[in-house]
Short mmCIF file of C-alpha atoms and ligand atoms in Angstrom, two decimals:
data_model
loop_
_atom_site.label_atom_id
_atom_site.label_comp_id
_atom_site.label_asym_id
_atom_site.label_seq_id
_atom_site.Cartn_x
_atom_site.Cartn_y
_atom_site.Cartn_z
CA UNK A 29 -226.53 -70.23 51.67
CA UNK A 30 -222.77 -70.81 52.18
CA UNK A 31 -221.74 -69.32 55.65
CA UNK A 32 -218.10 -69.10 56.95
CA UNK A 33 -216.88 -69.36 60.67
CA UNK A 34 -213.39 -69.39 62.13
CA UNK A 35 -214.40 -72.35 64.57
CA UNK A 36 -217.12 -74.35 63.36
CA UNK A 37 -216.76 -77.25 60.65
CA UNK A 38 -218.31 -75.89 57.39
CA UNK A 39 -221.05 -78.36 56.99
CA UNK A 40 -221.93 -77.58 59.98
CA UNK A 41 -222.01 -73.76 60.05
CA UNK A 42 -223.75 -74.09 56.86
CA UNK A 43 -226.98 -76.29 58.93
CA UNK A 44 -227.00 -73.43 61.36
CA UNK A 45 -227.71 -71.09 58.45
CA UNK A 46 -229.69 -72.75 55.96
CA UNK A 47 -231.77 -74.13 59.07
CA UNK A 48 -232.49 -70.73 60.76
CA UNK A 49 -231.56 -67.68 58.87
CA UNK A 50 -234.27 -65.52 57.64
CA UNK A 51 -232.11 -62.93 55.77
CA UNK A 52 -233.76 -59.66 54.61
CA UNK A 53 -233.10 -59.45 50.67
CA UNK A 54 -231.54 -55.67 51.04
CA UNK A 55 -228.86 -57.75 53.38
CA UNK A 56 -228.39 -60.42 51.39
CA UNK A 57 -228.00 -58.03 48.21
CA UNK A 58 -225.43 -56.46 50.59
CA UNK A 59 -223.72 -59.61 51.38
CA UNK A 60 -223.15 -60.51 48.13
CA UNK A 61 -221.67 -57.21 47.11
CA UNK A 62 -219.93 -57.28 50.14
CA UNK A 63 -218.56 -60.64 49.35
CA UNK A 64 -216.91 -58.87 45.72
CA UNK A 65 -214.00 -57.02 48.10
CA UNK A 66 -211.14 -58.53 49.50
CA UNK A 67 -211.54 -57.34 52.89
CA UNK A 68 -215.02 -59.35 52.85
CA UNK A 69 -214.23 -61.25 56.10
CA UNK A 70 -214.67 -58.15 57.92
CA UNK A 71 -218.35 -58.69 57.75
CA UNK A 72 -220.30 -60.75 60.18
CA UNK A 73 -222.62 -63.40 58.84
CA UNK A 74 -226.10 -63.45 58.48
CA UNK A 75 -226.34 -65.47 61.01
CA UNK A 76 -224.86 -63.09 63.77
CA UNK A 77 -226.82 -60.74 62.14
CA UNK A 78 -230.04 -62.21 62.83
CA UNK A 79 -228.36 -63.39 66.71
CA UNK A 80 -228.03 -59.14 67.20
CA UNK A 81 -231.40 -58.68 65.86
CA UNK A 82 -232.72 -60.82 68.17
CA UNK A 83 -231.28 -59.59 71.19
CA UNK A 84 -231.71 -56.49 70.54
CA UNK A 85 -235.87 -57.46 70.39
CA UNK A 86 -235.31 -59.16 73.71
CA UNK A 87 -234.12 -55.96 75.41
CA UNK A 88 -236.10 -53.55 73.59
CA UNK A 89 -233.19 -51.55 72.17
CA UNK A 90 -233.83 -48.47 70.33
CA UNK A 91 -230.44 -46.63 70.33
CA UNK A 92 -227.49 -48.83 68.88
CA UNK A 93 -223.72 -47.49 69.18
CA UNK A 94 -221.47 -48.76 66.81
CA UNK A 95 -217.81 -49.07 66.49
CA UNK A 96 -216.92 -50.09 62.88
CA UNK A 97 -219.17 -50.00 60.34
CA UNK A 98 -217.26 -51.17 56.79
CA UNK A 99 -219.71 -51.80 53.88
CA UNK A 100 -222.94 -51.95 56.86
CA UNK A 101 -223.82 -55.40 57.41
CA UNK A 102 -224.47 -55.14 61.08
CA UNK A 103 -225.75 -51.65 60.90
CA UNK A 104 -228.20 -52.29 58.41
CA UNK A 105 -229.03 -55.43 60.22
CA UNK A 106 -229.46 -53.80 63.28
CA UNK A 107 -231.29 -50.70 61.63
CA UNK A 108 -234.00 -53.11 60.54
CA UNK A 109 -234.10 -54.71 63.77
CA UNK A 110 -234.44 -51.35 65.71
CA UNK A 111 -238.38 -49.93 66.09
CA UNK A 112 -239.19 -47.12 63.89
CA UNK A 113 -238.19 -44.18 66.31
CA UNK A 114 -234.85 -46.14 66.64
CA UNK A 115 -231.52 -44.67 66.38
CA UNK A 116 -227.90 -45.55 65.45
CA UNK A 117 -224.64 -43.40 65.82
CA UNK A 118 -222.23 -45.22 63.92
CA UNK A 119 -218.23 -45.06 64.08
CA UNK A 120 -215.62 -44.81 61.30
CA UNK A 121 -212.80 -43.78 59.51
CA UNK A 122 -213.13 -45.25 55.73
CA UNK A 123 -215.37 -42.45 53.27
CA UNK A 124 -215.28 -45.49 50.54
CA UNK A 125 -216.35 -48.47 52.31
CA UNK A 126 -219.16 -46.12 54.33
CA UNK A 127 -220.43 -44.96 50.78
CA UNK A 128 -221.61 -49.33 50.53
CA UNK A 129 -223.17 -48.67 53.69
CA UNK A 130 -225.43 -45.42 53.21
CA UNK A 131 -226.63 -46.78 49.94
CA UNK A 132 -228.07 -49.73 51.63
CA UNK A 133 -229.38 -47.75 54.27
CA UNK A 134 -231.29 -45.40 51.66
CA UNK A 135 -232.36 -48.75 49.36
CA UNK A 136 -233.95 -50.62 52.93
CA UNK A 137 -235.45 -47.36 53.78
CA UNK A 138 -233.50 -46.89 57.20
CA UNK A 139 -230.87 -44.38 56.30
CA UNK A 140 -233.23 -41.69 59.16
CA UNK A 141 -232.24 -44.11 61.78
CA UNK A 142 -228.23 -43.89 60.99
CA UNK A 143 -225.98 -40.73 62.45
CA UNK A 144 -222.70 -41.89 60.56
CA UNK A 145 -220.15 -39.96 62.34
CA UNK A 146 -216.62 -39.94 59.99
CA UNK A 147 -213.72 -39.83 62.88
CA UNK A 148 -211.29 -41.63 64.82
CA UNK A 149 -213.97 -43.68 67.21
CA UNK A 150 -212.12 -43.01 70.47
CA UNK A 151 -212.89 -39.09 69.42
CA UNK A 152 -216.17 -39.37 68.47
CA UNK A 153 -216.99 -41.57 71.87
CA UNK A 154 -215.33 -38.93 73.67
CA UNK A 155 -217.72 -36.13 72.52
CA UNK A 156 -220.47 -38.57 74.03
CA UNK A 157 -219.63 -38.42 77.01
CA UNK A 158 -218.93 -35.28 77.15
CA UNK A 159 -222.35 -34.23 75.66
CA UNK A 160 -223.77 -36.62 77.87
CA UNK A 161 -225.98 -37.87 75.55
CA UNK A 162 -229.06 -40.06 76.34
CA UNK A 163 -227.69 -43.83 77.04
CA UNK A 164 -227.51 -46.47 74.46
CA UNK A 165 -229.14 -49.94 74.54
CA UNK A 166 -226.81 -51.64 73.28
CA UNK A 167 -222.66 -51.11 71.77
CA UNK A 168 -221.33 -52.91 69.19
CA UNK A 169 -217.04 -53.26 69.21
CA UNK A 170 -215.80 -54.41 65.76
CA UNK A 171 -213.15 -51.84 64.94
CA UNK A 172 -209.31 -51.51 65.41
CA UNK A 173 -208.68 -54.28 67.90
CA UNK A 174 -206.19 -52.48 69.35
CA UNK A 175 -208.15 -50.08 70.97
CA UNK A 176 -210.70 -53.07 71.82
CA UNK A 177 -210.26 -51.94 75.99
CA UNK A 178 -210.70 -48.59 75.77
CA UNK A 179 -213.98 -48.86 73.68
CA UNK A 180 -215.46 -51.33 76.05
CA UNK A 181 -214.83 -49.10 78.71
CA UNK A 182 -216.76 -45.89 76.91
CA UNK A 183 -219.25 -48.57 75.59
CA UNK A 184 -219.69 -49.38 79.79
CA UNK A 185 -219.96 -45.82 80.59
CA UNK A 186 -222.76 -45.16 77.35
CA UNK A 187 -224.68 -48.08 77.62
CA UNK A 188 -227.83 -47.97 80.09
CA UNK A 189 -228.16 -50.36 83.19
CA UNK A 190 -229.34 -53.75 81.75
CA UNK A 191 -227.77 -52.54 78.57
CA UNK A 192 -225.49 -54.89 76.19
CA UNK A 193 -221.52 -54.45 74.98
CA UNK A 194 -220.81 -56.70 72.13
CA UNK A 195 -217.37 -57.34 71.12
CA UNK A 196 -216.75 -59.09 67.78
CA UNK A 197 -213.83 -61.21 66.33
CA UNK A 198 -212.88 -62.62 69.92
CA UNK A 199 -211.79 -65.95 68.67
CA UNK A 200 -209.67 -64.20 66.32
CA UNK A 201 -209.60 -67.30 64.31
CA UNK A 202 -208.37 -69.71 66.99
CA UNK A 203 -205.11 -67.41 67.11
CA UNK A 204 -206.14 -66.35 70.90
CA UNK A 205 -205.51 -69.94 71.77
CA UNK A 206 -202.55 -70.37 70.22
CA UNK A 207 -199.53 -69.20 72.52
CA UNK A 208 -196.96 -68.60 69.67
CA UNK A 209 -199.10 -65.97 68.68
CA UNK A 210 -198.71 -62.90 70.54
CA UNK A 211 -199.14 -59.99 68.42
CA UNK A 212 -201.08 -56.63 69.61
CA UNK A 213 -204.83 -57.51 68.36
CA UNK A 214 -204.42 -61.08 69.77
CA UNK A 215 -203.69 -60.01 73.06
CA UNK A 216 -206.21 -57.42 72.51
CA UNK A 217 -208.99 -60.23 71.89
CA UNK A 218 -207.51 -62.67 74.37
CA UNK A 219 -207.39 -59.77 77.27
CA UNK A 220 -210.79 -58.35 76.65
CA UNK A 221 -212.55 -61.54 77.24
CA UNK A 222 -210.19 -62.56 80.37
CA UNK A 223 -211.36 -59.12 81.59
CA UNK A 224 -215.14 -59.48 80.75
CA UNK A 225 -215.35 -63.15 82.52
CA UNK A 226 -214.05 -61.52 85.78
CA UNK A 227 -215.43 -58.20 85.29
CA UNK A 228 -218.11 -57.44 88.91
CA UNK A 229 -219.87 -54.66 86.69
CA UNK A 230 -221.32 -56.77 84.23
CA UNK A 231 -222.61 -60.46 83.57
CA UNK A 232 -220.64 -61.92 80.26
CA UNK A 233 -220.82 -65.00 78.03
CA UNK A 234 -218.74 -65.65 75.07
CA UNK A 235 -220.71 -66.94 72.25
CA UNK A 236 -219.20 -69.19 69.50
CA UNK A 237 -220.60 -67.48 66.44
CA UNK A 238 -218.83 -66.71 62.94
CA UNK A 239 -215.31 -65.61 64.93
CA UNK A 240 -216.38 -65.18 68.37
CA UNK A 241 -219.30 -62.78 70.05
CA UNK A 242 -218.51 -61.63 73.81
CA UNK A 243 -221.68 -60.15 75.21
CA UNK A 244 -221.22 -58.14 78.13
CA UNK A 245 -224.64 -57.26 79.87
CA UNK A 246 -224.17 -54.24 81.85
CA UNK A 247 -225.07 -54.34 85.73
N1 SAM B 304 -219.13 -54.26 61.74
C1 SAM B 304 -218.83 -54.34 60.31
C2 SAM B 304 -219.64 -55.46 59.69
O1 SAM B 304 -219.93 -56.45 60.37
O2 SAM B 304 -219.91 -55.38 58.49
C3 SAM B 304 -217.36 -54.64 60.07
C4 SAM B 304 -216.42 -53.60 60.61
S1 SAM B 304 -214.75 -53.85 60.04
C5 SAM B 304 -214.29 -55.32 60.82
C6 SAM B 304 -213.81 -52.65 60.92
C7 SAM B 304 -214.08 -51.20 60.52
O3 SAM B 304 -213.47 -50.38 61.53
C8 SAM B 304 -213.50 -50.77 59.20
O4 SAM B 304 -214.54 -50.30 58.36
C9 SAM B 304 -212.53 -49.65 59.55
O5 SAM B 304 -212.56 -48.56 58.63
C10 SAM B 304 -213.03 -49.20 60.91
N2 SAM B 304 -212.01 -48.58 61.77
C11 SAM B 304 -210.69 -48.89 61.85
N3 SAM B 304 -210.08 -48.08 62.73
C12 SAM B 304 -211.03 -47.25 63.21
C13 SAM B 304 -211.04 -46.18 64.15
N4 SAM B 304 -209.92 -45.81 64.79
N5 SAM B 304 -212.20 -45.55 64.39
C14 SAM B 304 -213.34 -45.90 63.76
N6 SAM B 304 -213.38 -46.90 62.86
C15 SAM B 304 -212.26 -47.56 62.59
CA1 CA B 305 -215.81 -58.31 62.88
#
């Protein structure tokens, strides 16, 4: 299995894979459809799938928040992940590249687990709080980077004590290192993990997987 990773050499993103992953077929089926499009880099890969699955077993997660969804990858990853009674609400804009998603859902046999709510995310998150809705386990940030700030901060006010904030694509490709680049999402990426590491309300580590993984465990 042939991975990709904005930081790693590809031989040796490749070991990581082949030596660990234990992909569910439905995923991998989803993968390689995924894989067809030309916005396939959106996607995480299998084997931050299987990383998320695996904290989400260590904290006992049951409801997932997501924020960017595209063909499903993570969601379905996660929905297999989660216990029976688990529960996702899921975040996005695109009607095409959510139609990949709900298919997979319904072929793994998951698709009860998934409340895909079609909106701008920052509206939809708003209307949580609002409702005051029981508190997540655990957020997931992989939408418009832009707005990468003001998700974490619903994401901190959603998630339970003890709870986890992911935020995906931090590395951005090695552009946050790079100080000739300094468009919006880059200084997006580069601020939300400057924020995180100093941040008294929760514990943080950035993890070098695929294009970057800040996990924020709320205090
Ligand atoms: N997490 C997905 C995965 O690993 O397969 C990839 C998500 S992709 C990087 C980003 C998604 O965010 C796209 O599907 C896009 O439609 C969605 N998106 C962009 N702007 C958004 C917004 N304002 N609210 C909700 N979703 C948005
Ligand atoms: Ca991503």
């Amino acid at each position: 299995m042939t991975t990709k990773s904005s930081i790693l050499d590809a031989t040796i993103a490749d070991y990581i894979v082949n030596a660990t992953v234990r992909e569910h077929p439905i995923l991998r089926e989803l993968r390689e459809e995924t894989a067809r499009l030309s916005q396939w880099r959106m996607a995480i890969g299998p084997e931050q799938g299987q990383l998320m699955a695996l904290l989400a077993h260590v904290i006992g997660a049951r409801r997932y928040l997501e924020i960017g969804v595209f063909t499903g990858y993570s969601s379905l990853a996660m929905a297999l992940a989660l216990p029976p009674d688990g529960y996702i609400l899921a975040c996005d804009v695109n009607d095409a590249t959510t139609a990949v998603a709900r298919r997979y859902w319904e072929s793994a046999g998951v698709a009860g687990k998934v409340d895909l709510r079609i909106a701008p995310a920052a509206q939809t998150l708003e209307g949580l709080r609002r409702e005051n809705v029981e508190p997540f386990d655990m957020a997931f940030i992989d939408a418009d980077k832009t707005n990468v700030d003001a998700y974490y901060e619903a994401a901190l006010e959603l998630v339970r004590p003890g709870g986890l904030i992911l935020v995906d694509n931090v590395l951005w490709d090695g552009a946050v290192v790079d100080p000739s680049v300094d468009d919006a999402d880059t200084r997006a990426l580069r601020d939300i993990s400057l924020k995180a590491g100093r941040d008294d309300r929760v514990e943080a580590a950035l993890v070098p997987v695929c294009d970057g993984l800040l996990i924020a465990r709320k205090k």
